[in-house]
Amino acid sequence: MSIIITGAAGFIGSNFILNYSNLVSEKIIGFDKLTYAGNLENLKTIKDSTNFKFIDGDIVDSELVANLLNKYQPRAIINFAAESHVDRSIIAPDVFMQTNIMGTYSLLEEARKYFISLNKNNKNNFRFLHVSTDEVYGTLAINEPPFREDRKYMPNNPYSASKAASDHLVRAWHYTYSLPVLTINCSNNYGPFQLSEKFIPLCITRALQIKPIPIYGDGKQIRDWLYVIDHCNGILTVLEKGIIGETYNIGGWNEKTNLEVAQKICELLDELKPRCDGNSYQELITFVKERPSHDRRYAIDASKIYNELGWKPKENFETGIRKTLDWHLDNESWSYIHSHDYQYLHNNDFS
């Protein structure tokens, strides 16, 4: 038996595989289309391991998915594969519909056929775990309580709408076909291997290049920040202990405004890598035009996974962001290679 990880070369998928491979000796099948967001370099430390096999392919390709399931006989599928950047979804929503909706459908349908073929014991042990986002719940007012699992879905952009649709498909395949599914909705992740199209690595890479750090609007948008390894361990907890058919919110209990995050990154860089000119990195913070459909606040209530399964994050924002900065400073060449995304998306000249 084995475990199949889709989106294996992406930010969270690669962190999950590296973390998981240090914990168990189970065969890991990594599956990824290798779009701009997938990078095999993320997995270079285990590429020669006898317990790891990488497959280049698209989750929309149902024939390929079926062949993988029949060949490797997984006890679980963890679906990280997704287009995930809001700005890109506004510019080009079609690829989000294809990957996030039709890709999830393809995985579910082939998993259903595979599940039917299993013997009773293997059926009892099989799980399909779907990784989703808190953005499906919409936006919160400042004084509203954080998102709970029973929150009504109210997605506000093409990305979150496509993920909401995929969540509904997962639920439907459980209730209609008895596929043993689990769903997690996580808050904003950060950590190693994250592309600079996302806010925290964007702040870090722009600062290290002594270029303006763009902040949308007034910078008071609030996110709940979750260190990626905490997320990975939360997923493992749900996979091992979660009740079939249930949804679990995974959050960091770290609500910060975008401006606070940028200021903290600059403060720590002033300590860890002072500028040659003696100035603070904070002078690079630059406010830019607000983007369309920018949700004001996300926050996760992670009480359910703690009370029922015993998981809670190990990192607070201070410890997690220090680890993230240490990784970027040790891997500046990686960060530089992936630092073009903001200008590509927004056609702004911050040089």
Coordinates of C-alpha atoms in Angstrom, one line a residue:
M1 CA 0.0 0.0 0.0
S2 CA 1.0 3.6 -0.5
I3 CA -0.3 7.2 -0.2
I4 CA -0.9 9.5 -3.2
I5 CA -0.2 13.2 -2.9
T6 CA -1.5 15.5 -5.6
G7 CA 0.0 18.9 -6.1
A8 CA 3.2 17.3 -4.8
A9 CA 5.7 19.8 -6.1
G10 CA 3.8 22.9 -4.9
F11 CA 4.3 24.9 -1.7
I12 CA 2.1 22.9 0.7
G13 CA 2.3 19.6 -1.1
S14 CA 6.1 19.5 -1.1
N15 CA 6.3 20.6 2.6
F16 CA 3.9 17.8 3.4
I17 CA 5.9 15.2 1.6
L18 CA 9.2 16.2 3.1
N19 CA 7.7 16.3 6.6
Y20 CA 5.8 13.0 6.1
S21 CA 8.9 11.2 4.8
N22 CA 10.7 12.0 8.0
L23 CA 8.0 10.4 10.1
V24 CA 7.1 7.2 8.2
S25 CA 8.6 4.7 5.7
E26 CA 5.4 4.4 3.7
K27 CA 5.6 4.6 -0.2
I28 CA 4.8 8.1 -1.3
I29 CA 3.5 8.7 -4.8
G30 CA 3.9 12.4 -5.7
F31 CA 1.6 13.6 -8.6
D32 CA 1.9 17.0 -10.1
K33 CA 1.3 18.8 -13.4
L34 CA 4.4 21.0 -12.8
T35 CA 2.8 24.3 -13.7
Y36 CA 4.6 27.6 -12.8
A37 CA 3.7 26.8 -9.2
G38 CA 5.3 23.3 -9.1
N39 CA 9.0 22.9 -8.7
L40 CA 10.8 19.5 -8.4
E41 CA 13.7 21.3 -6.7
N42 CA 11.5 21.4 -3.7
L43 CA 11.7 17.6 -3.5
K44 CA 15.4 17.2 -4.3
T45 CA 16.3 15.9 -0.9
I46 CA 14.1 12.8 -1.4
K47 CA 14.2 12.3 -5.1
D48 CA 16.4 9.3 -4.9
S49 CA 14.6 7.7 -2.0
T50 CA 13.2 4.2 -2.6
N51 CA 10.0 5.3 -0.8
F52 CA 9.3 8.1 -3.2
K53 CA 8.0 8.1 -6.7
F54 CA 7.1 11.2 -8.7
I55 CA 4.6 11.2 -11.6
D56 CA 4.3 14.2 -13.9
G57 CA 0.6 14.5 -14.8
D58 CA -2.7 16.4 -14.6
I59 CA -5.5 15.4 -12.2
V60 CA -8.0 16.2 -14.9
D61 CA -6.6 13.2 -16.9
S62 CA -9.0 10.5 -15.5
E63 CA -7.2 7.7 -17.4
L64 CA -3.9 8.5 -15.8
V65 CA -5.5 8.8 -12.4
A66 CA -7.1 5.4 -12.8
N67 CA -3.9 3.9 -13.8
L68 CA -2.1 5.3 -10.8
L69 CA -4.7 4.0 -8.4
N70 CA -4.6 0.5 -9.9
K71 CA -0.9 0.4 -10.0
Y72 CA 0.0 1.8 -6.6
Q73 CA -3.0 0.7 -4.6
P74 CA -3.0 3.6 -2.2
R75 CA -4.6 3.6 1.2
A76 CA -5.2 7.3 0.9
I77 CA -5.3 10.2 -1.5
I78 CA -4.5 13.7 -0.2
N79 CA -5.5 16.3 -2.7
F80 CA -3.4 19.5 -2.6
A81 CA -3.6 20.1 -6.3
A82 CA -5.2 23.5 -7.0
E83 CA -4.8 26.8 -8.6
S84 CA -4.7 29.1 -5.6
H85 CA -3.9 32.7 -6.3
V86 CA -6.8 35.1 -6.1
D87 CA -5.2 37.7 -8.4
R88 CA -4.6 35.1 -11.1
S89 CA -8.1 33.9 -10.8
I90 CA -9.4 37.4 -11.5
I91 CA -7.2 37.7 -14.6
A92 CA -7.7 34.1 -15.9
P93 CA -10.6 32.2 -14.1
D94 CA -10.9 29.4 -16.7
V95 CA -7.8 27.5 -15.4
F96 CA -9.2 27.6 -11.9
M97 CA -12.5 26.1 -13.0
Q98 CA -10.7 23.4 -14.9
T99 CA -8.2 22.3 -12.2
N100 CA -10.1 23.0 -9.0
I101 CA -13.5 21.8 -10.1
M102 CA -13.0 19.3 -13.0
G103 CA -9.7 18.1 -11.5
T104 CA -11.4 17.3 -8.1
Y105 CA -14.3 15.6 -10.0
S106 CA -11.8 13.4 -11.9
L107 CA -10.0 12.4 -8.7
L108 CA -13.3 11.7 -6.9
E109 CA -14.8 9.6 -9.7
E110 CA -11.7 7.5 -10.2
A111 CA -11.3 7.1 -6.4
R112 CA -14.9 5.9 -6.3
K113 CA -14.3 3.3 -8.9
Y114 CA -11.1 2.2 -7.1
F115 CA -12.8 2.1 -3.7
I116 CA -15.5 -0.2 -5.0
S117 CA -12.7 -2.7 -6.1
L118 CA -11.1 -2.9 -2.6
N119 CA -11.7 -5.7 -0.2
K120 CA -13.5 -5.0 3.1
N121 CA -10.4 -4.4 5.1
N122 CA -8.9 -2.0 2.6
K123 CA -12.2 -0.2 2.2
N124 CA -12.2 0.4 6.0
N125 CA -8.8 1.9 5.9
F126 CA -9.1 4.0 2.7
R127 CA -9.4 7.8 2.9
F128 CA -9.8 10.7 0.4
L129 CA -8.6 13.9 2.1
H130 CA -9.4 17.1 0.4
V131 CA -7.4 20.3 1.2
S132 CA -9.4 23.5 0.9
T133 CA -9.3 27.1 2.2
D134 CA -11.0 29.4 4.6
E135 CA -11.8 31.7 1.7
V136 CA -14.9 29.6 0.8
Y137 CA -16.6 31.2 3.8
G138 CA -16.3 34.7 2.4
T139 CA -15.3 37.7 4.6
L140 CA -15.7 38.6 8.2
A141 CA -16.5 41.9 9.9
I142 CA -14.0 43.0 12.4
N143 CA -16.1 42.0 15.4
E144 CA -17.5 38.7 14.0
P145 CA -16.4 35.4 15.5
P146 CA -14.0 33.3 13.4
F147 CA -15.2 30.8 10.8
R148 CA -16.6 27.6 12.2
E149 CA -17.1 24.5 10.1
D150 CA -20.9 25.2 10.0
R151 CA -20.4 28.7 8.5
K152 CA -22.4 29.3 5.3
Y153 CA -20.3 29.3 2.1
M154 CA -20.1 32.8 0.6
P155 CA -17.1 32.9 -1.8
N156 CA -16.3 36.3 -3.3
N157 CA -13.8 35.7 -6.1
P158 CA -13.2 33.1 -8.8
Y159 CA -10.6 31.2 -6.8
S160 CA -12.7 30.8 -3.7
A161 CA -15.8 30.0 -5.7
S162 CA -13.9 27.2 -7.5
K163 CA -12.7 25.8 -4.2
A164 CA -16.2 26.0 -2.7
A165 CA -17.5 24.0 -5.7
S166 CA -14.8 21.4 -5.1
D167 CA -15.8 21.1 -1.4
H168 CA -19.4 20.5 -2.5
L169 CA -18.3 17.7 -4.9
V170 CA -16.4 16.0 -2.1
R171 CA -19.4 16.1 0.2
A172 CA -21.7 14.8 -2.6
W173 CA -19.4 11.9 -3.4
H174 CA -19.5 10.9 0.3
Y175 CA -23.2 11.1 0.7
T176 CA -24.1 9.7 -2.7
Y177 CA -21.5 7.0 -3.1
S178 CA -20.2 6.5 0.5
L179 CA -16.7 7.5 -0.5
P180 CA -14.8 7.9 2.8
V181 CA -13.8 11.5 2.5
L182 CA -12.3 14.1 4.9
T183 CA -12.1 17.9 4.2
I184 CA -10.0 20.5 5.8
N185 CA -10.3 24.3 5.4
C186 CA -7.1 26.1 6.3
S187 CA -6.1 29.7 7.0
N188 CA -3.3 31.5 5.1
N189 CA -0.1 29.4 5.1
Y190 CA 3.4 30.6 5.0
G191 CA 6.9 29.0 5.1
P192 CA 9.6 27.5 2.9
F193 CA 9.1 27.1 -0.9
Q194 CA 6.2 29.5 -1.1
L195 CA 6.1 31.6 -4.4
S196 CA 6.4 35.3 -4.1
E197 CA 3.0 35.9 -5.7
K198 CA 1.8 35.3 -2.1
F199 CA 2.0 38.1 0.4
I200 CA 4.7 37.0 2.9
P201 CA 7.3 35.8 0.4
L202 CA 6.6 38.8 -1.7
C203 CA 7.4 41.1 1.2
I204 CA 10.6 39.1 1.9
T205 CA 11.9 39.0 -1.6
R206 CA 11.1 42.6 -2.4
A207 CA 12.8 43.7 0.8
L208 CA 15.9 41.7 0.1
Q209 CA 16.1 43.3 -3.3
I210 CA 15.7 46.7 -1.7
K211 CA 12.5 47.3 -3.8
P212 CA 9.2 48.7 -2.7
I213 CA 7.0 46.3 -0.7
P214 CA 3.5 46.7 -2.2
I215 CA 0.5 46.8 0.2
Y216 CA -3.0 46.7 -1.2
G217 CA -5.3 49.6 -0.1
D218 CA -4.8 50.6 3.5
G219 CA -3.1 47.4 4.6
K220 CA -5.7 46.7 7.3
Q221 CA -7.0 43.4 5.7
I222 CA -6.7 40.7 8.4
R223 CA -5.6 37.1 7.9
D224 CA -5.1 34.2 10.3
W225 CA -1.5 33.0 9.6
L226 CA -0.6 29.3 9.8
Y227 CA 2.9 28.0 9.6
V228 CA 3.0 25.4 6.8
I229 CA 4.5 22.5 8.9
D230 CA 1.8 23.0 11.5
H231 CA -0.7 22.7 8.7
C232 CA 0.9 19.5 7.5
N233 CA 0.8 18.0 11.0
G234 CA -2.9 19.0 11.2
I235 CA -3.6 17.2 8.0
L236 CA -1.9 14.1 9.3
T237 CA -4.0 14.3 12.5
V238 CA -7.2 14.5 10.4
L239 CA -6.0 11.6 8.2
E240 CA -5.3 9.4 11.1
K241 CA -8.1 10.4 13.5
G242 CA -10.7 12.3 11.6
I243 CA -14.3 11.1 11.4
I244 CA -15.3 10.1 7.8
G245 CA -17.5 12.8 6.1
E246 CA -16.4 15.5 8.6
T247 CA -14.8 18.9 7.9
Y248 CA -12.1 20.3 10.1
N249 CA -10.9 23.9 10.1
I250 CA -7.1 24.2 10.6
G251 CA -6.0 27.7 11.7
G252 CA -3.0 29.3 13.3
W253 CA -4.8 31.5 15.9
N254 CA -2.6 34.3 14.6
E255 CA -4.7 37.2 13.2
K256 CA -2.6 40.0 11.8
T257 CA -3.2 42.8 9.4
N258 CA -1.2 42.8 6.2
L259 CA 0.5 46.0 7.3
E260 CA 1.5 44.4 10.7
V261 CA 2.9 41.4 8.8
A262 CA 5.0 43.6 6.5
Q263 CA 6.3 45.7 9.4
K264 CA 7.2 42.6 11.4
I265 CA 9.2 41.2 8.4
C266 CA 11.0 44.4 8.0
E267 CA 11.7 44.6 11.8
L268 CA 13.2 41.1 11.8
L269 CA 15.3 41.8 8.6
D270 CA 16.7 44.9 10.3
E271 CA 17.9 42.5 13.0
L272 CA 18.9 39.5 10.8
K273 CA 20.3 41.2 7.7
P274 CA 20.8 45.0 8.3
R275 CA 20.8 47.1 5.1
C276 CA 24.2 48.4 4.0
D277 CA 22.9 52.0 4.0
G278 CA 21.8 51.8 7.6
N279 CA 18.1 52.5 6.7
S280 CA 15.2 50.3 7.9
Y281 CA 13.5 48.0 5.5
Q282 CA 10.2 49.6 6.6
E283 CA 10.8 52.6 4.4
L284 CA 10.2 50.2 1.4
I285 CA 6.5 49.7 2.4
T286 CA 4.4 51.2 -0.4
F287 CA 0.6 51.4 -0.6
V288 CA -0.9 50.5 -4.0
K289 CA -4.3 50.5 -5.5
E290 CA -6.8 48.0 -3.9
R291 CA -7.5 44.9 -5.9
P292 CA -11.0 43.8 -6.9
S293 CA -13.0 41.7 -4.4
H294 CA -10.4 41.9 -1.6
D295 CA -12.0 40.2 1.4
R296 CA -11.4 42.3 4.6
R297 CA -10.9 39.6 7.2
Y298 CA -10.4 35.8 7.5
A299 CA -10.1 34.0 10.8
I300 CA -10.4 30.3 11.7
D301 CA -11.9 28.8 14.8
A302 CA -9.8 25.7 15.2
S303 CA -11.6 24.5 18.3
K304 CA -13.1 21.4 16.7
I305 CA -9.8 19.8 15.6
Y306 CA -8.3 20.6 19.0
N307 CA -11.3 19.3 21.1
E308 CA -12.0 16.2 19.0
L309 CA -8.6 15.2 17.6
G310 CA -6.1 16.9 19.9
W311 CA -4.3 19.1 17.3
K312 CA -3.1 22.6 17.8
P313 CA -0.3 24.7 16.1
K314 CA 3.2 24.6 17.6
E315 CA 4.3 27.9 16.1
N316 CA 3.1 31.4 16.9
F317 CA 3.6 34.1 14.3
E318 CA 6.8 35.2 15.9
T319 CA 8.5 31.8 15.8
G320 CA 7.0 30.8 12.4
I321 CA 8.0 34.0 10.6
R322 CA 11.6 33.7 12.0
K323 CA 11.9 30.2 10.6
T324 CA 10.5 31.5 7.3
L325 CA 13.0 34.4 7.2
D326 CA 15.9 32.0 8.1
W327 CA 14.9 29.8 5.2
H328 CA 14.8 32.7 2.7
L329 CA 18.1 34.0 3.9
D330 CA 19.6 30.6 3.5
N331 CA 18.0 30.2 0.0
E332 CA 18.2 33.6 -1.5
S333 CA 18.9 32.2 -5.0
W334 CA 15.6 30.2 -4.8
S335 CA 13.7 33.3 -3.7
Y336 CA 15.2 35.5 -6.4
I337 CA 14.3 33.1 -9.2
H338 CA 10.7 33.2 -8.1
S339 CA 10.5 37.0 -7.4
H340 CA 9.0 38.1 -10.7
D341 CA 5.4 37.2 -10.1
Y342 CA 4.0 40.4 -8.7
Q343 CA 5.1 42.5 -11.7
Y344 CA 3.9 39.8 -14.1
L345 CA 0.4 40.0 -12.5
H346 CA 0.0 43.6 -12.0
N347 CA 2.1 45.3 -14.7
N348 CA 3.4 47.7 -12.2
D349 CA 7.0 49.0 -12.2
F350 CA 8.4 49.0 -8.6
S351 CA 12.0 48.9 -9.7

